[in-house]
Amino acid sequence: MLRALAVDDERPSLEELLYLLRADPRIGSAEGAGDATEALRRINRALESGPGGPEAIDVVFLDIQMPGLDGLDLARLLGGFARPPLVVFVTAHEDFAVRAFDLKAVDYVLKPVRKERLAEAVRRAAERRGTSPSIPVHEPDPDHIPVELGGVTRFVAVDDITHVEAQGDYARLHTDRGSHLVRIPLSTLEERWRSRGFVRIHRRHLVALRHIGELRLDAGTVSVLVGSEELQVSRRHARELRDLLMRRP
């Protein structure tokens, strides 16, 4: 059973988060803190008591934008401890995701918090701590990928994705109507979507062959035009890409 600490300076948000955490059967206890300074004092007590002690904390559910010491600052401090608790960020802002995962966060949950999405974060934390019970795993829909937008999960058709850009532990999916950040490494999407016509053209980019409008050669450099965006092709991927485009029906 996980022992959790929720940190949020907005009381209604904190109470809602605690309510949802306490309803999860994998959470043995859940306490709240109104700011990062209070949370740090509580975590220090937990570390002093040891991993099996009565004050122990396994995972911190942490807001980012708070007065004084913010969530990123606190996570950075925790990263310097010998045995820090896991961190799950819970925030209304998508913009900090890449920085959050640079700090080894387990997950990044957007507000307003949905029960199902928080349960997924708890599952990841439980797996990291080695306390996750056996739960049936449902195969993902191969034709769509779930993305979060303003606390709502939407399903983007894979066929609508023109290219994918690596952003740390995240990948940004680009479509004609905008982009979406998902917590899936580019290498995973490359393997998953190879049979659907996606090809790696650069260490940072994966492109759908059907959305390539032009292949450009200029002074020894190779690039492709995807919609209105020109993307560089690395030397190691240039020959394979040319061969694939020549065989494209």
PDB file of C-alpha atoms in Angstrom:
ATOM      1  CA  MET A   1       0.000   0.000   0.000  1.00  0.00           C
ATOM      2  CA  LEU A   2       1.358   3.394  -0.984  1.00  0.00           C
ATOM      3  CA  ARG A   3       1.683   6.223   1.552  1.00  0.00           C
ATOM      4  CA  ALA A   4       0.989   9.496  -0.231  1.00  0.00           C
ATOM      5  CA  LEU A   5       1.476  13.191   0.398  1.00  0.00           C
ATOM      6  CA  ALA A   6      -0.566  15.664  -1.686  1.00  0.00           C
ATOM      7  CA  VAL A   7       0.751  19.229  -2.001  1.00  0.00           C
ATOM      8  CA  ASP A   8      -1.361  22.122  -3.302  1.00  0.00           C
ATOM      9  CA  ASP A   9      -1.782  25.689  -2.099  1.00  0.00           C
ATOM     10  CA  GLU A  10      -5.422  25.813  -3.294  1.00  0.00           C
ATOM     11  CA  ARG A  11      -7.513  24.187  -0.580  1.00  0.00           C
ATOM     12  CA  PRO A  12     -10.392  22.951  -2.799  1.00  0.00           C
ATOM     13  CA  SER A  13      -7.943  21.315  -5.207  1.00  0.00           C
ATOM     14  CA  LEU A  14      -6.061  19.712  -2.325  1.00  0.00           C
ATOM     15  CA  GLU A  15      -9.227  18.318  -0.767  1.00  0.00           C
ATOM     16  CA  GLU A  16     -10.412  16.913  -4.087  1.00  0.00           C
ATOM     17  CA  LEU A  17      -7.045  15.280  -4.733  1.00  0.00           C
ATOM     18  CA  LEU A  18      -6.994  13.736  -1.248  1.00  0.00           C
ATOM     19  CA  TYR A  19     -10.541  12.437  -1.727  1.00  0.00           C
ATOM     20  CA  LEU A  20      -9.585  10.712  -4.979  1.00  0.00           C
ATOM     21  CA  LEU A  21      -6.366   9.292  -3.557  1.00  0.00           C
ATOM     22  CA  ARG A  22      -8.077   7.860  -0.472  1.00  0.00           C
ATOM     23  CA  ALA A  23     -10.648   6.167  -2.705  1.00  0.00           C
ATOM     24  CA  ASP A  24      -7.910   4.245  -4.537  1.00  0.00           C
ATOM     25  CA  PRO A  25      -7.319   0.778  -3.012  1.00  0.00           C
ATOM     26  CA  ARG A  26      -3.573   1.044  -3.668  1.00  0.00           C
ATOM     27  CA  ILE A  27      -3.263   4.085  -1.399  1.00  0.00           C
ATOM     28  CA  GLY A  28      -2.862   3.094   2.242  1.00  0.00           C
ATOM     29  CA  SER A  29      -2.759   6.661   3.572  1.00  0.00           C
ATOM     30  CA  ALA A  30      -2.895  10.160   2.106  1.00  0.00           C
ATOM     31  CA  GLU A  31      -1.960  13.397   3.873  1.00  0.00           C
ATOM     32  CA  GLY A  32      -2.106  16.967   2.613  1.00  0.00           C
ATOM     33  CA  ALA A  33       0.225  19.973   2.716  1.00  0.00           C
ATOM     34  CA  GLY A  34      -0.709  23.521   1.756  1.00  0.00           C
ATOM     35  CA  ASP A  35       2.670  24.568   0.348  1.00  0.00           C
ATOM     36  CA  ALA A  36       6.093  23.214  -0.570  1.00  0.00           C
ATOM     37  CA  THR A  37       7.749  24.360   2.668  1.00  0.00           C
ATOM     38  CA  GLU A  38       5.237  22.450   4.786  1.00  0.00           C
ATOM     39  CA  ALA A  39       5.659  19.443   2.472  1.00  0.00           C
ATOM     40  CA  LEU A  40       9.452  19.571   2.827  1.00  0.00           C
ATOM     41  CA  ARG A  41       9.193  19.502   6.631  1.00  0.00           C
ATOM     42  CA  ARG A  42       6.844  16.507   6.394  1.00  0.00           C
ATOM     43  CA  ILE A  43       9.149  14.694   3.961  1.00  0.00           C
ATOM     44  CA  ASN A  44      12.154  15.314   6.206  1.00  0.00           C
ATOM     45  CA  ARG A  45      10.306  13.604   9.054  1.00  0.00           C
ATOM     46  CA  ALA A  46       9.521  10.709   6.729  1.00  0.00           C
ATOM     47  CA  LEU A  47      13.142  10.310   5.713  1.00  0.00           C
ATOM     48  CA  GLU A  48      14.272  10.420   9.336  1.00  0.00           C
ATOM     49  CA  SER A  49      11.848   7.638  10.239  1.00  0.00           C
ATOM     50  CA  GLY A  50      13.126   5.397   7.421  1.00  0.00           C
ATOM     51  CA  PRO A  51      11.253   3.556   4.646  1.00  0.00           C
ATOM     52  CA  GLY A  52       9.470   1.253   7.079  1.00  0.00           C
ATOM     53  CA  GLY A  53       8.760   3.857   9.729  1.00  0.00           C
ATOM     54  CA  PRO A  54       5.365   5.270  10.717  1.00  0.00           C
ATOM     55  CA  GLU A  55       6.147   8.635   9.074  1.00  0.00           C
ATOM     56  CA  ALA A  56       7.249   7.163   5.739  1.00  0.00           C
ATOM     57  CA  ILE A  57       6.035   8.616   2.423  1.00  0.00           C
ATOM     58  CA  ASP A  58       6.250   6.660  -0.825  1.00  0.00           C
ATOM     59  CA  VAL A  59       4.936   9.197  -3.328  1.00  0.00           C
ATOM     60  CA  VAL A  60       4.274  12.946  -3.440  1.00  0.00           C
ATOM     61  CA  PHE A  61       1.478  14.334  -5.641  1.00  0.00           C
ATOM     62  CA  LEU A  62       2.800  17.800  -6.270  1.00  0.00           C
ATOM     63  CA  ASP A  63       1.331  20.986  -7.712  1.00  0.00           C
ATOM     64  CA  ILE A  64       3.816  23.172  -9.615  1.00  0.00           C
ATOM     65  CA  GLN A  65       2.764  26.804  -9.354  1.00  0.00           C
ATOM     66  CA  MET A  66       2.718  27.721  -5.674  1.00  0.00           C
ATOM     67  CA  PRO A  67       3.887  30.855  -3.841  1.00  0.00           C
ATOM     68  CA  GLY A  68       7.438  30.767  -2.503  1.00  0.00           C
ATOM     69  CA  LEU A  69       9.063  27.412  -3.151  1.00  0.00           C
ATOM     70  CA  ASP A  70       7.281  25.923  -6.187  1.00  0.00           C
ATOM     71  CA  GLY A  71       6.787  22.287  -7.111  1.00  0.00           C
ATOM     72  CA  LEU A  72       9.740  22.090  -9.458  1.00  0.00           C
ATOM     73  CA  ASP A  73      12.002  23.548  -6.783  1.00  0.00           C
ATOM     74  CA  LEU A  74      10.791  20.985  -4.272  1.00  0.00           C
ATOM     75  CA  ALA A  75      11.271  18.097  -6.707  1.00  0.00           C
ATOM     76  CA  ARG A  76      14.780  19.343  -7.427  1.00  0.00           C
ATOM     77  CA  LEU A  77      15.570  19.340  -3.705  1.00  0.00           C
ATOM     78  CA  LEU A  78      14.147  15.849  -3.283  1.00  0.00           C
ATOM     79  CA  GLY A  79      16.343  14.610  -6.108  1.00  0.00           C
ATOM     80  CA  GLY A  80      19.375  15.321  -3.921  1.00  0.00           C
ATOM     81  CA  PHE A  81      18.177  13.043  -1.110  1.00  0.00           C
ATOM     82  CA  ALA A  82      19.542   9.530  -0.754  1.00  0.00           C
ATOM     83  CA  ARG A  83      16.109   7.858  -0.769  1.00  0.00           C
ATOM     84  CA  PRO A  84      13.540  10.394  -1.948  1.00  0.00           C
ATOM     85  CA  PRO A  85       9.833   9.629  -2.432  1.00  0.00           C
ATOM     86  CA  LEU A  86       8.464   9.311  -5.945  1.00  0.00           C
ATOM     87  CA  VAL A  87       6.981  12.453  -7.476  1.00  0.00           C
ATOM     88  CA  VAL A  88       3.799  12.833  -9.533  1.00  0.00           C
ATOM     89  CA  PHE A  89       3.118  16.361 -10.727  1.00  0.00           C
ATOM     90  CA  VAL A  90      -0.515  17.521 -10.687  1.00  0.00           C
ATOM     91  CA  THR A  91      -0.926  20.854 -12.442  1.00  0.00           C
ATOM     92  CA  ALA A  92      -3.145  22.939 -14.701  1.00  0.00           C
ATOM     93  CA  HIS A  93      -0.221  23.783 -16.996  1.00  0.00           C
ATOM     94  CA  GLU A  94       1.135  21.585 -19.798  1.00  0.00           C
ATOM     95  CA  ASP A  95       4.183  23.787 -20.338  1.00  0.00           C
ATOM     96  CA  PHE A  96       6.301  22.298 -17.536  1.00  0.00           C
ATOM     97  CA  ALA A  97       6.065  18.651 -18.655  1.00  0.00           C
ATOM     98  CA  VAL A  98       9.517  18.317 -20.182  1.00  0.00           C
ATOM     99  CA  ARG A  99      11.191  19.964 -17.156  1.00  0.00           C
ATOM    100  CA  ALA A 100       9.156  17.724 -14.850  1.00  0.00           C
ATOM    101  CA  PHE A 101      10.408  14.534 -16.457  1.00  0.00           C
ATOM    102  CA  ASP A 102      13.945  15.847 -16.453  1.00  0.00           C
ATOM    103  CA  LEU A 103      13.465  15.702 -12.682  1.00  0.00           C
ATOM    104  CA  LYS A 104      12.523  11.988 -12.934  1.00  0.00           C
ATOM    105  CA  ALA A 105       8.813  12.450 -12.247  1.00  0.00           C
ATOM    106  CA  VAL A 106       6.732   9.280 -12.377  1.00  0.00           C
ATOM    107  CA  ASP A 107       3.828  11.036 -14.113  1.00  0.00           C
ATOM    108  CA  TYR A 108       2.368  14.414 -15.038  1.00  0.00           C
ATOM    109  CA  VAL A 109      -1.377  14.795 -14.454  1.00  0.00           C
ATOM    110  CA  LEU A 110      -3.292  17.788 -15.772  1.00  0.00           C
ATOM    111  CA  LYS A 111      -6.058  19.541 -13.851  1.00  0.00           C
ATOM    112  CA  PRO A 112      -8.965  19.217 -13.534  1.00  0.00           C
ATOM    113  CA  VAL A 113      -8.003  15.804 -12.213  1.00  0.00           C
ATOM    114  CA  ARG A 114     -10.060  12.894 -13.454  1.00  0.00           C
ATOM    115  CA  LYS A 115     -10.394   9.743 -11.360  1.00  0.00           C
ATOM    116  CA  GLU A 116      -9.264   7.467 -14.209  1.00  0.00           C
ATOM    117  CA  ARG A 117      -6.204   9.552 -15.023  1.00  0.00           C
ATOM    118  CA  LEU A 118      -5.135   9.765 -11.379  1.00  0.00           C
ATOM    119  CA  ALA A 119      -5.576   6.007 -11.076  1.00  0.00           C
ATOM    120  CA  GLU A 120      -3.101   5.572 -13.924  1.00  0.00           C
ATOM    121  CA  ALA A 121      -0.587   7.754 -12.088  1.00  0.00           C
ATOM    122  CA  VAL A 122      -1.066   5.690  -8.921  1.00  0.00           C
ATOM    123  CA  ARG A 123      -0.556   2.510 -10.949  1.00  0.00           C
ATOM    124  CA  ARG A 124       2.746   3.820 -12.295  1.00  0.00           C
ATOM    125  CA  ALA A 125       3.906   4.793  -8.822  1.00  0.00           C
ATOM    126  CA  ALA A 126       2.878   1.399  -7.430  1.00  0.00           C
ATOM    127  CA  GLU A 127       4.806  -0.380 -10.186  1.00  0.00           C
ATOM    128  CA  ARG A 128       7.872   1.739  -9.495  1.00  0.00           C
ATOM    129  CA  ARG A 129       7.645   0.828  -5.801  1.00  0.00           C
ATOM    130  CA  GLY A 130       6.955  -2.817  -6.650  1.00  0.00           C
ATOM    131  CA  THR A 131       3.555  -2.843  -4.920  1.00  0.00           C
ATOM    132  CA  SER A 132       1.216  -2.964  -7.919  1.00  0.00           C
ATOM    133  CA  PRO A 133      -1.446  -5.704  -7.786  1.00  0.00           C
ATOM    134  CA  SER A 134      -2.257  -7.752 -10.847  1.00  0.00           C
ATOM    135  CA  ILE A 135      -4.669  -5.690 -12.946  1.00  0.00           C
ATOM    136  CA  PRO A 136      -5.999  -6.710 -16.362  1.00  0.00           C
ATOM    137  CA  VAL A 137      -4.297  -4.768 -19.150  1.00  0.00           C
ATOM    138  CA  HIS A 138      -6.378  -3.739 -22.137  1.00  0.00           C
ATOM    139  CA  GLU A 139      -4.714  -3.552 -25.531  1.00  0.00           C
ATOM    140  CA  PRO A 140      -4.614   0.003 -26.905  1.00  0.00           C
ATOM    141  CA  ASP A 141      -6.640   0.956 -29.964  1.00  0.00           C
ATOM    142  CA  PRO A 142      -4.088   0.683 -32.807  1.00  0.00           C
ATOM    143  CA  ASP A 143      -5.849   3.348 -34.895  1.00  0.00           C
ATOM    144  CA  HIS A 144      -5.971   6.063 -32.231  1.00  0.00           C
ATOM    145  CA  ILE A 145      -3.766   7.444 -29.472  1.00  0.00           C
ATOM    146  CA  PRO A 146      -5.173   9.094 -26.316  1.00  0.00           C
ATOM    147  CA  VAL A 147      -4.042  12.641 -25.549  1.00  0.00           C
ATOM    148  CA  GLU A 148      -4.968  15.001 -22.728  1.00  0.00           C
ATOM    149  CA  LEU A 149      -6.263  18.463 -23.449  1.00  0.00           C
ATOM    150  CA  GLY A 150      -7.527  20.659 -20.635  1.00  0.00           C
ATOM    151  CA  GLY A 151      -8.263  17.677 -18.393  1.00  0.00           C
ATOM    152  CA  VAL A 152     -10.180  15.855 -21.139  1.00  0.00           C
ATOM    153  CA  THR A 153      -8.873  12.748 -22.893  1.00  0.00           C
ATOM    154  CA  ARG A 154      -9.277  12.831 -26.647  1.00  0.00           C
ATOM    155  CA  PHE A 155      -8.369  10.196 -29.203  1.00  0.00           C
ATOM    156  CA  VAL A 156      -6.253  11.316 -32.139  1.00  0.00           C
ATOM    157  CA  ALA A 157      -6.330   9.174 -35.276  1.00  0.00           C
ATOM    158  CA  VAL A 158      -2.859   7.864 -36.111  1.00  0.00           C
ATOM    159  CA  ASP A 159      -3.561   8.531 -39.796  1.00  0.00           C
ATOM    160  CA  ASP A 160      -3.943  12.259 -38.985  1.00  0.00           C
ATOM    161  CA  ILE A 161      -0.461  12.508 -37.460  1.00  0.00           C
ATOM    162  CA  THR A 162       2.017  14.070 -39.894  1.00  0.00           C
ATOM    163  CA  HIS A 163       5.149  13.791 -37.774  1.00  0.00           C
ATOM    164  CA  VAL A 164       6.359  13.290 -34.206  1.00  0.00           C
ATOM    165  CA  GLU A 165       8.990  15.285 -32.361  1.00  0.00           C
ATOM    166  CA  ALA A 166      11.017  13.994 -29.412  1.00  0.00           C
ATOM    167  CA  GLN A 167      10.870  16.144 -26.257  1.00  0.00           C
ATOM    168  CA  GLY A 168      12.706  14.328 -23.478  1.00  0.00           C
ATOM    169  CA  ASP A 169      10.586  11.461 -22.169  1.00  0.00           C
ATOM    170  CA  TYR A 170       7.692  12.955 -24.108  1.00  0.00           C
ATOM    171  CA  ALA A 171       6.779  13.029 -27.785  1.00  0.00           C
ATOM    172  CA  ARG A 172       4.869  15.830 -29.492  1.00  0.00           C
ATOM    173  CA  LEU A 173       2.363  14.607 -32.067  1.00  0.00           C
ATOM    174  CA  HIS A 174       1.786  17.021 -34.944  1.00  0.00           C
ATOM    175  CA  THR A 175      -1.405  17.093 -37.018  1.00  0.00           C
ATOM    176  CA  ASP A 176      -2.850  19.619 -39.455  1.00  0.00           C
ATOM    177  CA  ARG A 177      -4.980  20.972 -36.602  1.00  0.00           C
ATOM    178  CA  GLY A 178      -2.328  21.345 -33.910  1.00  0.00           C
ATOM    179  CA  SER A 179      -0.019  19.327 -31.676  1.00  0.00           C
ATOM    180  CA  HIS A 180      -0.333  17.180 -28.556  1.00  0.00           C
ATOM    181  CA  LEU A 181       2.197  16.123 -25.937  1.00  0.00           C
ATOM    182  CA  VAL A 182       2.174  12.456 -24.843  1.00  0.00           C
ATOM    183  CA  ARG A 183       4.400  10.657 -22.396  1.00  0.00           C
ATOM    184  CA  ILE A 184       5.735   8.049 -24.811  1.00  0.00           C
ATOM    185  CA  PRO A 185       9.376   7.932 -25.991  1.00  0.00           C
ATOM    186  CA  LEU A 186       9.937   8.481 -29.708  1.00  0.00           C
ATOM    187  CA  SER A 187      11.639   5.077 -29.964  1.00  0.00           C
ATOM    188  CA  THR A 188       8.458   3.369 -28.708  1.00  0.00           C
ATOM    189  CA  LEU A 189       6.292   5.131 -31.290  1.00  0.00           C
ATOM    190  CA  GLU A 190       8.825   4.293 -34.004  1.00  0.00           C
ATOM    191  CA  GLU A 191       8.520   0.598 -33.187  1.00  0.00           C
ATOM    192  CA  ARG A 192       4.746   0.727 -32.779  1.00  0.00           C
ATOM    193  CA  TRP A 193       4.029   2.659 -35.979  1.00  0.00           C
ATOM    194  CA  ARG A 194       6.676   1.310 -38.352  1.00  0.00           C
ATOM    195  CA  SER A 195       4.095  -0.891 -40.079  1.00  0.00           C
ATOM    196  CA  ARG A 196       1.830   2.152 -40.499  1.00  0.00           C
ATOM    197  CA  GLY A 197       4.345   4.001 -42.662  1.00  0.00           C
ATOM    198  CA  PHE A 198       6.221   6.051 -40.064  1.00  0.00           C
ATOM    199  CA  VAL A 199       9.962   6.348 -40.540  1.00  0.00           C
ATOM    200  CA  ARG A 200      12.727   7.919 -38.462  1.00  0.00           C
ATOM    201  CA  ILE A 201      14.456  10.738 -40.354  1.00  0.00           C
ATOM    202  CA  HIS A 202      16.409  12.257 -37.477  1.00  0.00           C
ATOM    203  CA  ARG A 203      17.106  11.501 -33.822  1.00  0.00           C
ATOM    204  CA  ARG A 204      14.347  14.012 -32.995  1.00  0.00           C
ATOM    205  CA  HIS A 205      11.805  13.298 -35.740  1.00  0.00           C
ATOM    206  CA  LEU A 206       9.530  10.498 -36.896  1.00  0.00           C
ATOM    207  CA  VAL A 207       7.546  11.207 -40.078  1.00  0.00           C
ATOM    208  CA  ALA A 208       4.536   9.593 -41.780  1.00  0.00           C
ATOM    209  CA  LEU A 209       5.615   8.830 -45.359  1.00  0.00           C
ATOM    210  CA  ARG A 210       2.157   9.609 -46.738  1.00  0.00           C
ATOM    211  CA  HIS A 211       2.395  13.179 -45.436  1.00  0.00           C
ATOM    212  CA  ILE A 212       5.745  13.981 -47.086  1.00  0.00           C
ATOM    213  CA  GLY A 213       5.101  16.439 -49.883  1.00  0.00           C
ATOM    214  CA  GLU A 214       8.668  17.034 -51.102  1.00  0.00           C
ATOM    215  CA  LEU A 215      12.174  15.671 -50.695  1.00  0.00           C
ATOM    216  CA  ARG A 216      14.698  18.504 -50.976  1.00  0.00           C
ATOM    217  CA  LEU A 217      18.441  18.320 -51.677  1.00  0.00           C
ATOM    218  CA  ASP A 218      20.496  21.459 -51.094  1.00  0.00           C
ATOM    219  CA  ALA A 219      24.294  21.613 -50.918  1.00  0.00           C
ATOM    220  CA  GLY A 220      24.558  18.094 -49.581  1.00  0.00           C
ATOM    221  CA  THR A 221      21.792  18.416 -47.007  1.00  0.00           C
ATOM    222  CA  VAL A 222      18.485  16.583 -47.220  1.00  0.00           C
ATOM    223  CA  SER A 223      15.144  17.758 -45.890  1.00  0.00           C
ATOM    224  CA  VAL A 224      11.471  16.921 -46.344  1.00  0.00           C
ATOM    225  CA  LEU A 225       8.428  19.122 -46.570  1.00  0.00           C
ATOM    226  CA  VAL A 226       5.593  17.970 -44.310  1.00  0.00           C
ATOM    227  CA  GLY A 227       2.647  20.281 -44.741  1.00  0.00           C
ATOM    228  CA  SER A 228       4.208  23.743 -44.453  1.00  0.00           C
ATOM    229  CA  GLU A 229       7.077  22.571 -42.221  1.00  0.00           C
ATOM    230  CA  GLU A 230      10.533  21.664 -43.488  1.00  0.00           C
ATOM    231  CA  LEU A 231      12.324  18.991 -41.445  1.00  0.00           C
ATOM    232  CA  GLN A 232      15.987  18.080 -41.691  1.00  0.00           C
ATOM    233  CA  VAL A 233      16.942  14.497 -42.553  1.00  0.00           C
ATOM    234  CA  SER A 234      20.098  13.198 -40.912  1.00  0.00           C
ATOM    235  CA  ARG A 235      22.792  11.673 -43.110  1.00  0.00           C
ATOM    236  CA  ARG A 236      22.366   8.205 -41.621  1.00  0.00           C
ATOM    237  CA  HIS A 237      18.644   8.147 -42.496  1.00  0.00           C
ATOM    238  CA  ALA A 238      18.770   9.871 -45.892  1.00  0.00           C
ATOM    239  CA  ARG A 239      19.367   6.820 -48.112  1.00  0.00           C
ATOM    240  CA  GLU A 240      16.703   4.697 -46.431  1.00  0.00           C
ATOM    241  CA  LEU A 241      14.202   7.532 -46.726  1.00  0.00           C
ATOM    242  CA  ARG A 242      14.911   8.036 -50.424  1.00  0.00           C
ATOM    243  CA  ASP A 243      14.477   4.318 -51.071  1.00  0.00           C
ATOM    244  CA  LEU A 244      11.170   4.242 -49.206  1.00  0.00           C
ATOM    245  CA  LEU A 245       9.855   7.274 -51.071  1.00  0.00           C
ATOM    246  CA  MET A 246      10.826   5.767 -54.423  1.00  0.00           C
ATOM    247  CA  ARG A 247       8.821   2.643 -53.575  1.00  0.00           C
ATOM    248  CA  ARG A 248       5.852   4.597 -52.274  1.00  0.00           C
ATOM    249  CA  PRO A 249       2.744   3.946 -54.406  1.00  0.00           C
TER     250      PRO A 249
END
